[in-house]
PDB file of N, CA, C and O in Angstrom:
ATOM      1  N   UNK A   2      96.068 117.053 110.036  1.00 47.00           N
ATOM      2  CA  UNK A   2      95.634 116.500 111.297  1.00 47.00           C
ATOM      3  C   UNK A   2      95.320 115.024 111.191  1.00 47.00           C
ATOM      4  O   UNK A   2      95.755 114.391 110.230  1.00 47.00           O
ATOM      5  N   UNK A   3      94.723 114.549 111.954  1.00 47.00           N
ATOM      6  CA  UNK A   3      95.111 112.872 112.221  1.00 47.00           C
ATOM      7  C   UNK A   3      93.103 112.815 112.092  1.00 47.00           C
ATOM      8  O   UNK A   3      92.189 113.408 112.665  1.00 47.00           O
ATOM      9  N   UNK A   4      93.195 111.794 111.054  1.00 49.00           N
ATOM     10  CA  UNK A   4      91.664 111.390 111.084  1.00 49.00           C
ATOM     11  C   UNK A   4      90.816 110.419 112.074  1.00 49.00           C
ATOM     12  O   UNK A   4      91.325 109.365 112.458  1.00 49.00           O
ATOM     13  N   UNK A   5      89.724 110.740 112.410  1.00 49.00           N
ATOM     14  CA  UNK A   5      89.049 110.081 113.467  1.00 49.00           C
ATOM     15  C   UNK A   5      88.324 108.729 112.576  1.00 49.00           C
ATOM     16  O   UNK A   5      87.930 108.624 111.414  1.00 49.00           O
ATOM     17  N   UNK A   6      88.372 107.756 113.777  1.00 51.00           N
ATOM     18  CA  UNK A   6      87.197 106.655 113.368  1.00 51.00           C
ATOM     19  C   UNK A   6      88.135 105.591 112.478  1.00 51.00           C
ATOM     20  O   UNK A   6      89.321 105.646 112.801  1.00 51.00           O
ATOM     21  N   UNK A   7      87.863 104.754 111.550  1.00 55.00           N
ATOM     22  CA  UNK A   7      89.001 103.361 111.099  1.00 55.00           C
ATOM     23  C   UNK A   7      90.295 103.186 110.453  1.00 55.00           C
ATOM     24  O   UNK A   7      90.576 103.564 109.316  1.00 55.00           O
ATOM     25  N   UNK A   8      90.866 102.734 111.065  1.00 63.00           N
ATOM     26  CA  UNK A   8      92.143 103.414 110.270  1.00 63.00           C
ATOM     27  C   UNK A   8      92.276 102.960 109.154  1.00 63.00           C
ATOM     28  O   UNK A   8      91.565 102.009 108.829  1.00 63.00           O
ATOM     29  N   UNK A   9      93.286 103.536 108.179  1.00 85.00           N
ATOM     30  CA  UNK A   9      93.308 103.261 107.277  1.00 85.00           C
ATOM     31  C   UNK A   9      94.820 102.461 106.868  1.00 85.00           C
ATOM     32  O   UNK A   9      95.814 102.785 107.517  1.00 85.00           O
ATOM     33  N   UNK A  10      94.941 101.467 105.831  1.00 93.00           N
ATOM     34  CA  UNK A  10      96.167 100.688 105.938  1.00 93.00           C
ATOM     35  C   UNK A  10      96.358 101.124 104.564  1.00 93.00           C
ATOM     36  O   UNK A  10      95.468 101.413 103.764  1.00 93.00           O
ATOM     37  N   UNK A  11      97.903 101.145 104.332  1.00 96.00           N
ATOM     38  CA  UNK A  11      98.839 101.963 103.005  1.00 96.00           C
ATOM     39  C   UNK A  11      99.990 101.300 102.909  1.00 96.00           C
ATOM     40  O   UNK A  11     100.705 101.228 103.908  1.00 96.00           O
ATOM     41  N   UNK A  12     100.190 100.991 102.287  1.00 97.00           N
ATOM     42  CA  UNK A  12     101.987 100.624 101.255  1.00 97.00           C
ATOM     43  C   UNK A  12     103.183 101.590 101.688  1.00 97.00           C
ATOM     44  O   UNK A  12     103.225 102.706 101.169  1.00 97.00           O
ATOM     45  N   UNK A  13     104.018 101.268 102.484  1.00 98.00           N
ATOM     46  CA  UNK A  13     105.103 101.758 103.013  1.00 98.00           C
ATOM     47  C   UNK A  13     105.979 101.578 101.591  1.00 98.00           C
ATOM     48  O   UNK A  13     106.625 100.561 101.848  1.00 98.00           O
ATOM     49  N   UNK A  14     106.331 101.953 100.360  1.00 98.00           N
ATOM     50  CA  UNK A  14     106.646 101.362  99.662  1.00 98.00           C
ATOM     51  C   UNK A  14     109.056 101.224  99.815  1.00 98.00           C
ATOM     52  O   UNK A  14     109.897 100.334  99.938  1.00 98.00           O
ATOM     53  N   UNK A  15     109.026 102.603  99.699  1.00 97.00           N
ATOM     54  CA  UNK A  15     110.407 102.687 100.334  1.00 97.00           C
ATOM     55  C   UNK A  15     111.083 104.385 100.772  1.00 97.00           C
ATOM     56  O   UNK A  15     110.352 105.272 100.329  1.00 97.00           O
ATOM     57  N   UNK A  16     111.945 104.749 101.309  1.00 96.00           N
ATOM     58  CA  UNK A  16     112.421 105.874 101.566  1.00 96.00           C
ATOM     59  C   UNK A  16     113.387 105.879 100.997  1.00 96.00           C
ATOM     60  O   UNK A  16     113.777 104.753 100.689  1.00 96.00           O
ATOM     61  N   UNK A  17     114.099 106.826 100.641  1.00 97.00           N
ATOM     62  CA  UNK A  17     114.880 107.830  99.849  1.00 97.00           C
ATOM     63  C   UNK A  17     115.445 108.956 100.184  1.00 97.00           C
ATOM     64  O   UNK A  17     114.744 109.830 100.693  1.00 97.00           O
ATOM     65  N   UNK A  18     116.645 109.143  99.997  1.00 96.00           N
ATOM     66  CA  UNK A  18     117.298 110.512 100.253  1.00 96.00           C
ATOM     67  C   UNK A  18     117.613 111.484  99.390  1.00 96.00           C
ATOM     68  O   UNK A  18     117.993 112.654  99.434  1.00 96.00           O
ATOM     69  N   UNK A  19     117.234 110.321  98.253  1.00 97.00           N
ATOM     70  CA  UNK A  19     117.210 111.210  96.728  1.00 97.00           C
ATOM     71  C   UNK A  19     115.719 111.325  96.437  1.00 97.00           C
ATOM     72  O   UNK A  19     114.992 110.346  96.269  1.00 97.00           O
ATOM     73  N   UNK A  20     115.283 112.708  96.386  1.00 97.00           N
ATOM     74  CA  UNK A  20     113.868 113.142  95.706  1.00 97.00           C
ATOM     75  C   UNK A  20     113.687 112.710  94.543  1.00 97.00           C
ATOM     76  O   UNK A  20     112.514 112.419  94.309  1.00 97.00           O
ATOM     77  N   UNK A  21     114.379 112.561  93.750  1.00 98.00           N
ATOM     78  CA  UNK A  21     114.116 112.112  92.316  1.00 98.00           C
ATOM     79  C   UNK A  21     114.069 110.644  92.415  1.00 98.00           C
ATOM     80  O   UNK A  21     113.446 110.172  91.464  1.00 98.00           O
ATOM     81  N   UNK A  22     114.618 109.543  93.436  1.00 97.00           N
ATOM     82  CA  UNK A  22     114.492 108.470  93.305  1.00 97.00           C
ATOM     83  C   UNK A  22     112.652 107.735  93.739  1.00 97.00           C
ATOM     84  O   UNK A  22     111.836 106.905  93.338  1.00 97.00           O
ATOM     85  N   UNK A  23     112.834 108.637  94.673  1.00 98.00           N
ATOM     86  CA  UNK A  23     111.365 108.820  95.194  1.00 98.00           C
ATOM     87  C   UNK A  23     110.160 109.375  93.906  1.00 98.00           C
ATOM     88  O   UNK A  23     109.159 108.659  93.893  1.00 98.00           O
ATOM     89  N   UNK A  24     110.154 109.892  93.439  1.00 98.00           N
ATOM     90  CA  UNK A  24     109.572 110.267  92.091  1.00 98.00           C
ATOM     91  C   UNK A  24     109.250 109.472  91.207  1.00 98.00           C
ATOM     92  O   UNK A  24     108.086 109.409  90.811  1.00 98.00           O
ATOM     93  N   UNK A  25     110.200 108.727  90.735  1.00 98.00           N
ATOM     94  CA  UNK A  25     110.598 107.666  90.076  1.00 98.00           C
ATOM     95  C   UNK A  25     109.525 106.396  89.981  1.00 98.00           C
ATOM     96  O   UNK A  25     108.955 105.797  89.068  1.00 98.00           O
ATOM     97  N   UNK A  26     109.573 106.310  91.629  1.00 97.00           N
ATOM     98  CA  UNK A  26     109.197 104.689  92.222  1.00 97.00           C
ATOM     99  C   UNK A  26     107.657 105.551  92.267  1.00 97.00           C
ATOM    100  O   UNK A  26     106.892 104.810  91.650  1.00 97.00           O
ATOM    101  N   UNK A  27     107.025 106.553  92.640  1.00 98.00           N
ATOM    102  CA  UNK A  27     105.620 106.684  93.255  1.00 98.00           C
ATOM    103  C   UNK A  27     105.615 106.743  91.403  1.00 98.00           C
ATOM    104  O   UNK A  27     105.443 105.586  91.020  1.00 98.00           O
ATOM    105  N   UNK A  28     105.711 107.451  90.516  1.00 97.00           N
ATOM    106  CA  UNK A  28     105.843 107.180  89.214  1.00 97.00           C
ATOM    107  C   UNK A  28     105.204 105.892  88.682  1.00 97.00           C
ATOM    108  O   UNK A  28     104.059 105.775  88.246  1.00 97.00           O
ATOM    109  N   UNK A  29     106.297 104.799  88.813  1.00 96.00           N
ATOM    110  CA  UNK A  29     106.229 103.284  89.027  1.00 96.00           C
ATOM    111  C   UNK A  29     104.502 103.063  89.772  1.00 96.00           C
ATOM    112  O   UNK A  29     103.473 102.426  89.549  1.00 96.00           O
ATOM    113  N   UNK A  30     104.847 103.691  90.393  1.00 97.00           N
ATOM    114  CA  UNK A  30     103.281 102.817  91.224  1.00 97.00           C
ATOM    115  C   UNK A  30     102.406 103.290  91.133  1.00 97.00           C
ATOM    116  O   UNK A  30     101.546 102.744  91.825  1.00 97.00           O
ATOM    117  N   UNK A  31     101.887 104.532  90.334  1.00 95.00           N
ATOM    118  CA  UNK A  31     100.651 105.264  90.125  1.00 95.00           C
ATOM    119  C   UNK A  31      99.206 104.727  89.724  1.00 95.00           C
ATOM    120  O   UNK A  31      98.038 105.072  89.903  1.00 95.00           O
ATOM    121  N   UNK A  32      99.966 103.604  89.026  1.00 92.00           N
ATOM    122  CA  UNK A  32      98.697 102.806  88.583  1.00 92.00           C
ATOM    123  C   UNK A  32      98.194 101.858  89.433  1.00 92.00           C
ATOM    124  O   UNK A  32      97.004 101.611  89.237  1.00 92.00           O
ATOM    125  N   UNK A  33      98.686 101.296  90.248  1.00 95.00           N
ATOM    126  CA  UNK A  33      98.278 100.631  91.508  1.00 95.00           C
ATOM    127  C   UNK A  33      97.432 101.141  92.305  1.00 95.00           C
ATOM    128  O   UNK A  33      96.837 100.398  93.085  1.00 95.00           O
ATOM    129  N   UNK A  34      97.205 102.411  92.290  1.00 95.00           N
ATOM    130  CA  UNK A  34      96.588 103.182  93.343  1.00 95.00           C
ATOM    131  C   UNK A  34      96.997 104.879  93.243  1.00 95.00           C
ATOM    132  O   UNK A  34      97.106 105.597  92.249  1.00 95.00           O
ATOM    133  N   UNK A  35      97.215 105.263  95.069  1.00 96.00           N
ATOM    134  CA  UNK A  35      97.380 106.860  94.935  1.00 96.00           C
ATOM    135  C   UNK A  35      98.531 107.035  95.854  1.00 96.00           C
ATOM    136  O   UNK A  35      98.533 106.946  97.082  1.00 96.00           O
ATOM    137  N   UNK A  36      99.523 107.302  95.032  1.00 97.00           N
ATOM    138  CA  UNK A  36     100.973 107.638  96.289  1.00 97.00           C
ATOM    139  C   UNK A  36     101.034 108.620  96.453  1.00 97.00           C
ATOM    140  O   UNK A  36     100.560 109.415  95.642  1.00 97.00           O
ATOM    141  N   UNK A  37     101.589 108.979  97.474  1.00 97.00           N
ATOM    142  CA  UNK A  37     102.353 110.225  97.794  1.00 97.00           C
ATOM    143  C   UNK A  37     103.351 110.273  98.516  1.00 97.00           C
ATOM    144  O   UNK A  37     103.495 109.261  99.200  1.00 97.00           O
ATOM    145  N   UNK A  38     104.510 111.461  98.710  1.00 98.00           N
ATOM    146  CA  UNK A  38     105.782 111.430  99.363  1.00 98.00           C
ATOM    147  C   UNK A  38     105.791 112.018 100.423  1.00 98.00           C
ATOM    148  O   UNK A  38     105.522 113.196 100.187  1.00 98.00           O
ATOM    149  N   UNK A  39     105.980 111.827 101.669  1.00 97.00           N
ATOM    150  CA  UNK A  39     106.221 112.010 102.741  1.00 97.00           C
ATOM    151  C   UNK A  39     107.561 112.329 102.980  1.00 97.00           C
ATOM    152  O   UNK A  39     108.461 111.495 102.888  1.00 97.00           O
ATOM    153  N   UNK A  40     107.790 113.888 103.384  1.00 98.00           N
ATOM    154  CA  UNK A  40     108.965 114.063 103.539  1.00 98.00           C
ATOM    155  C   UNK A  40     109.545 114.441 104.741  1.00 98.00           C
ATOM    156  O   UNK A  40     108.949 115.363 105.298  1.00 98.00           O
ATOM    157  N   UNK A  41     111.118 113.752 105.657  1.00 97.00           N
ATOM    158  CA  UNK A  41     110.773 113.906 106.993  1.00 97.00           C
ATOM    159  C   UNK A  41     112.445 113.939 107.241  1.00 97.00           C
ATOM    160  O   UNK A  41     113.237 113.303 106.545  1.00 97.00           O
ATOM    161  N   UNK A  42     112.810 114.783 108.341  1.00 96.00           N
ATOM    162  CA  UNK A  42     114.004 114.970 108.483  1.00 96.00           C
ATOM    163  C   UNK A  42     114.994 114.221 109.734  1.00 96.00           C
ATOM    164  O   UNK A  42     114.700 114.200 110.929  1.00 96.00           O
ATOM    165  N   UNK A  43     115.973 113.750 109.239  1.00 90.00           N
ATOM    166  CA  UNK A  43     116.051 112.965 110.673  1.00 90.00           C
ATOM    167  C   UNK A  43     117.882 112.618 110.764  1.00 90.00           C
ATOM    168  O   UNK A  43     118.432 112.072 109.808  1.00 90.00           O
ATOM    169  N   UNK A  44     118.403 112.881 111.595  1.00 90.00           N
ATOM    170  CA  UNK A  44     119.717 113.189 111.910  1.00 90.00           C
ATOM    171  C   UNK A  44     120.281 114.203 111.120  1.00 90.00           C
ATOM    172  O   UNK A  44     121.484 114.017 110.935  1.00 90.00           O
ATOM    173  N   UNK A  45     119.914 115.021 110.691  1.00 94.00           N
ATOM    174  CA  UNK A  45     120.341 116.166 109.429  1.00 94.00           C
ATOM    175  C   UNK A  45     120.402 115.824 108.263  1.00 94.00           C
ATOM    176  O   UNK A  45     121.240 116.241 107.463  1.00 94.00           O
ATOM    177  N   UNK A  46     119.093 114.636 107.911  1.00 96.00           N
ATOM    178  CA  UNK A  46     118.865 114.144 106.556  1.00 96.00           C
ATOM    179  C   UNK A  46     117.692 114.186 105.802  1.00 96.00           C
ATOM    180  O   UNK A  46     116.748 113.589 106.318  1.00 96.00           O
ATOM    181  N   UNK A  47     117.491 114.703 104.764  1.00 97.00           N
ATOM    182  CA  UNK A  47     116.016 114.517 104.066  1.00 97.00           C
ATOM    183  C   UNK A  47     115.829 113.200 103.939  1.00 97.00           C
ATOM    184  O   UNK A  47     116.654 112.440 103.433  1.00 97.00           O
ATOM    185  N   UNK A  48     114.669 112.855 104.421  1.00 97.00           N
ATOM    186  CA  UNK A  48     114.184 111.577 103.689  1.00 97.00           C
ATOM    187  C   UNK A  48     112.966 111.477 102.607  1.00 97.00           C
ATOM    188  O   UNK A  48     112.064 112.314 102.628  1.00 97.00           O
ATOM    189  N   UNK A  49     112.980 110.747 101.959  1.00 98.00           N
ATOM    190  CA  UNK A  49     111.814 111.065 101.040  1.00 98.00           C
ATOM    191  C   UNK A  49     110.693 109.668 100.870  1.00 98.00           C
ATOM    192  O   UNK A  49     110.850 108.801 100.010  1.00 98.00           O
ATOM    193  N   UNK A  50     109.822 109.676 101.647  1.00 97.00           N
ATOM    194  CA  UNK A  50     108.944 108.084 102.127  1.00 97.00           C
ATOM    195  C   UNK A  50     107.470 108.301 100.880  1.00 97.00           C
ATOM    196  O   UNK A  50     106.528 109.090 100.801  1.00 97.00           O
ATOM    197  N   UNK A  51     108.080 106.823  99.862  1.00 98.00           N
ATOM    198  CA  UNK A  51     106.807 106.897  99.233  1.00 98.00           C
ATOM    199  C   UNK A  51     105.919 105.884  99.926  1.00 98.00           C
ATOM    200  O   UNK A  51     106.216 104.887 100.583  1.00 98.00           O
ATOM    201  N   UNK A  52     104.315 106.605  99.481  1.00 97.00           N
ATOM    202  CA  UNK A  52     103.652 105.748 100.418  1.00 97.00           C
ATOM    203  C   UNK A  52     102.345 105.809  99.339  1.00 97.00           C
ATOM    204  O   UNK A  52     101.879 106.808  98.791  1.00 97.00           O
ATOM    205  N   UNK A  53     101.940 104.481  99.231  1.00 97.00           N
ATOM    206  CA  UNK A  53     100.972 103.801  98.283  1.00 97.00           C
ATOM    207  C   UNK A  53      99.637 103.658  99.052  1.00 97.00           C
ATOM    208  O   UNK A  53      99.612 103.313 100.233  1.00 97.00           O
ATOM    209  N   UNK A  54      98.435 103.963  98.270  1.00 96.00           N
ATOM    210  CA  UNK A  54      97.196 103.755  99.088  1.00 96.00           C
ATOM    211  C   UNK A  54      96.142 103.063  98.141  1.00 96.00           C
ATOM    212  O   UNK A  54      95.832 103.612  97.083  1.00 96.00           O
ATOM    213  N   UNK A  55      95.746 102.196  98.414  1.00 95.00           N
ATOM    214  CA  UNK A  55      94.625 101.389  97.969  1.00 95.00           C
ATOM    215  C   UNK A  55      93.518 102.510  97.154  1.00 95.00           C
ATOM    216  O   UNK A  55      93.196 103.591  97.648  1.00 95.00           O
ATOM    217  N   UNK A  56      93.079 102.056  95.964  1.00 92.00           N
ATOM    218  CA  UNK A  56      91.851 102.813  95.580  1.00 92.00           C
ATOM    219  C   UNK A  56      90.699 101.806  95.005  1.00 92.00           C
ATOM    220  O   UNK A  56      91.030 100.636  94.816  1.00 92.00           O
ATOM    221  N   UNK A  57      89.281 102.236  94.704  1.00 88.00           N
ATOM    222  CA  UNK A  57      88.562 101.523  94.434  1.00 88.00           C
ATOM    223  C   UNK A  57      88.434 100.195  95.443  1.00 88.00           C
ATOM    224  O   UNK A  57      88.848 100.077  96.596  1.00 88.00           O
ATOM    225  N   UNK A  58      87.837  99.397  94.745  1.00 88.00           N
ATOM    226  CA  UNK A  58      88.074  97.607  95.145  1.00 88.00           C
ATOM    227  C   UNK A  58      89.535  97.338  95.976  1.00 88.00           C
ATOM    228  O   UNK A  58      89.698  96.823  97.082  1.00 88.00           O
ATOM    229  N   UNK A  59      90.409  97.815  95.139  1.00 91.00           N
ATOM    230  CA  UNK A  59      91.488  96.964  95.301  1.00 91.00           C
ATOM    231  C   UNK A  59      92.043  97.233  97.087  1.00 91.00           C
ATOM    232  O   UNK A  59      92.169  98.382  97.509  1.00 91.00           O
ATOM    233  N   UNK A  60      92.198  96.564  97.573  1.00 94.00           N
ATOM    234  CA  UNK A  60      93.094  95.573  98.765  1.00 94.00           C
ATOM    235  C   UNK A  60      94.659  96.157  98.982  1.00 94.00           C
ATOM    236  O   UNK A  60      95.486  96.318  98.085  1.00 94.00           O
ATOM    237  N   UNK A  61      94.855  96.451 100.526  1.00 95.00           N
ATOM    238  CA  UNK A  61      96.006  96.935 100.929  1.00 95.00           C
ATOM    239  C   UNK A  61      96.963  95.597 100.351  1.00 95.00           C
ATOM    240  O   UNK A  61      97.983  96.042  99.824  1.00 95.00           O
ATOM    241  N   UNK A  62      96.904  94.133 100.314  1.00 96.00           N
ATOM    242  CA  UNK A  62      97.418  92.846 100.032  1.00 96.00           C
ATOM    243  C   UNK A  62      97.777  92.857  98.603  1.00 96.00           C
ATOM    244  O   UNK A  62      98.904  92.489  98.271  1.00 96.00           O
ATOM    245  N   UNK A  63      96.727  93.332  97.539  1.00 95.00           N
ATOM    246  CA  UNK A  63      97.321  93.491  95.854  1.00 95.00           C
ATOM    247  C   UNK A  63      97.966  94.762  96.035  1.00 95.00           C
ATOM    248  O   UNK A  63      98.804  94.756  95.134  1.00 95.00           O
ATOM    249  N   UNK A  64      98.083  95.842  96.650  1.00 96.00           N
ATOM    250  CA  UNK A  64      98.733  97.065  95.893  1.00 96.00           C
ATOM    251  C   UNK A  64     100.180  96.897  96.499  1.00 96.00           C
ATOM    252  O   UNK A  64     101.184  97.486  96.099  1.00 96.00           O
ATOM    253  N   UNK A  65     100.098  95.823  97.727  1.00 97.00           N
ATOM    254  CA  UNK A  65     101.774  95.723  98.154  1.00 97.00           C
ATOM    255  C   UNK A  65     102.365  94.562  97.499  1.00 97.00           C
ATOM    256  O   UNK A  65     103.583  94.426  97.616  1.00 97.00           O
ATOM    257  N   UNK A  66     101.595  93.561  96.717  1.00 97.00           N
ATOM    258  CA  UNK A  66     102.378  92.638  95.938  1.00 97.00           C
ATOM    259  C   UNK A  66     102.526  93.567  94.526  1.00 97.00           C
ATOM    260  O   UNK A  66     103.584  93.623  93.899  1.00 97.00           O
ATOM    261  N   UNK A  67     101.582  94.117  94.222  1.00 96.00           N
ATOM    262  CA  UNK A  67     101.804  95.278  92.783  1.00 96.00           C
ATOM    263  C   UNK A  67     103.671  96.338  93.327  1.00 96.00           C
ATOM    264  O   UNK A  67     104.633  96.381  92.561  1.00 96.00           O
ATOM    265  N   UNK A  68     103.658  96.821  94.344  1.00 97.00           N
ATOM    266  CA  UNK A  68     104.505  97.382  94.268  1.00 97.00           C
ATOM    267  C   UNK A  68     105.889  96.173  94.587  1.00 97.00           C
ATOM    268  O   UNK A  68     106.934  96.427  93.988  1.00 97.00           O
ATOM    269  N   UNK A  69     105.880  95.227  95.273  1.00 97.00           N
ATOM    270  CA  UNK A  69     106.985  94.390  95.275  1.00 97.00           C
ATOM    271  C   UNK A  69     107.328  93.738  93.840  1.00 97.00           C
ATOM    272  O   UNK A  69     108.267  92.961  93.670  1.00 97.00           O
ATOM    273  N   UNK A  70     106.342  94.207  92.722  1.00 96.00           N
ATOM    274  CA  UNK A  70     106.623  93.687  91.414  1.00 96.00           C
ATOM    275  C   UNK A  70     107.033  94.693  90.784  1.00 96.00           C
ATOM    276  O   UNK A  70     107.365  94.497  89.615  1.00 96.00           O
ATOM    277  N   UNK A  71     107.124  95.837  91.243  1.00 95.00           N
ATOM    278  CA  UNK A  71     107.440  97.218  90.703  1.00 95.00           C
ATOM    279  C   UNK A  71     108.521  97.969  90.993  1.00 95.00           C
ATOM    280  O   UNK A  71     108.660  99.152  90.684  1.00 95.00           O
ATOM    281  N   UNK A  72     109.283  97.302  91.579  1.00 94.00           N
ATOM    282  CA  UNK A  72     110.614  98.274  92.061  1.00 94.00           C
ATOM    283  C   UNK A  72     110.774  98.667  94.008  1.00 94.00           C
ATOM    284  O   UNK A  72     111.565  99.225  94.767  1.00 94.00           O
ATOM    285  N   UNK A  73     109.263  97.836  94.072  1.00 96.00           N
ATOM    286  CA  UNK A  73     109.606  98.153  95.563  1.00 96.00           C
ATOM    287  C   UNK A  73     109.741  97.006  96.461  1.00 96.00           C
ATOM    288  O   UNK A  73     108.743  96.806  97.153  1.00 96.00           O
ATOM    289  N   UNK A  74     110.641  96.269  96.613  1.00 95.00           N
ATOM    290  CA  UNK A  74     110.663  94.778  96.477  1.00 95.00           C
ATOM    291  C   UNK A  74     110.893  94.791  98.835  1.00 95.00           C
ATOM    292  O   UNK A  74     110.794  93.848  99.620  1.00 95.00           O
ATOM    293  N   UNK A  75     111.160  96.113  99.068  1.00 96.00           N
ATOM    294  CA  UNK A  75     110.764  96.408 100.956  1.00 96.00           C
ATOM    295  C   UNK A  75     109.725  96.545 100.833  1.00 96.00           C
ATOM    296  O   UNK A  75     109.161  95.773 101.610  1.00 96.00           O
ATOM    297  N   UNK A  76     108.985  97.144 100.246  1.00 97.00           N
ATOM    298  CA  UNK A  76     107.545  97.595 100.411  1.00 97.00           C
ATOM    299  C   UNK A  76     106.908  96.530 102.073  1.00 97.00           C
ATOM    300  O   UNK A  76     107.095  95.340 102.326  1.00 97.00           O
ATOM    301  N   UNK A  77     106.188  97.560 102.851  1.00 97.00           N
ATOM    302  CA  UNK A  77     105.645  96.575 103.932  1.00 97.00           C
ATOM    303  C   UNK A  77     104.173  97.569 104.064  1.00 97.00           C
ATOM    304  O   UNK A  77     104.122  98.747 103.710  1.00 97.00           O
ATOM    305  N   UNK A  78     102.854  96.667 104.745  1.00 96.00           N
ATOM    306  CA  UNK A  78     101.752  97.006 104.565  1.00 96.00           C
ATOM    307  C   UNK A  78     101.962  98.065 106.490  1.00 96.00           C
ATOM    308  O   UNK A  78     102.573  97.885 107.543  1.00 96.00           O
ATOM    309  N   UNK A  79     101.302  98.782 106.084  1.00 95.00           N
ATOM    310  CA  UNK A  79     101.198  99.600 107.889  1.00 95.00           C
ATOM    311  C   UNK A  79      99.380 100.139 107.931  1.00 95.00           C
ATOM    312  O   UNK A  79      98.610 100.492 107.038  1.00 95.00           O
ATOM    313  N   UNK A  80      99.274 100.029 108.972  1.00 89.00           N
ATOM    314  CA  UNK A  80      97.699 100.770 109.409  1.00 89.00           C
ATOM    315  C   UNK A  80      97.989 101.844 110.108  1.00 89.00           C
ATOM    316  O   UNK A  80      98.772 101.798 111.057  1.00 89.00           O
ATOM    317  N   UNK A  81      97.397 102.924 109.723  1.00 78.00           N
ATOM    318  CA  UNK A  81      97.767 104.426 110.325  1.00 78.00           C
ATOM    319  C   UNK A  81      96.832 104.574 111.246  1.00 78.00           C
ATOM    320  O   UNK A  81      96.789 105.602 111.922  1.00 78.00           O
TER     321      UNK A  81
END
């Protein structure tokens, strides 16, 4: 369900149609923070959306330059 009260902003890092490529890259970025894969279907296609989230201290601004140094060079910041 959809959380009430501030939103929260996350690392769009990239989508994928290959699960394993997606693996790979949230892999890549684990140490930055806390990813996870979002998986979503769309014209009769899996997609596979990793998505990076700030932990501790650190700033939606370092974990999307951390992942543009990491293999995710689309990576874009979004507020949910």
């Amino acid at each position: 369900g959809r959380r009430t009260g501030a939103s929260e902003e996350y690392v769009a890092a990239g989508s994928f149609d290959d699960r394993r490529e997606a693996e790979a890259l949230a892999a890549r970025l684990g140490h930055f923070g806390r990813t996870s894969i979002d998986i979503a279907s769309a014209d009769g296609r899996t997609w596979y959306s990793v998505e990076l989230r700030p932990t501790g201290a650190a700033t939606v601004d370092a974990v999307l330059e951390a992942a543009w140094e990491n293999g995710a060079p689309n990576a874009l910041s979004v507020r949910d």
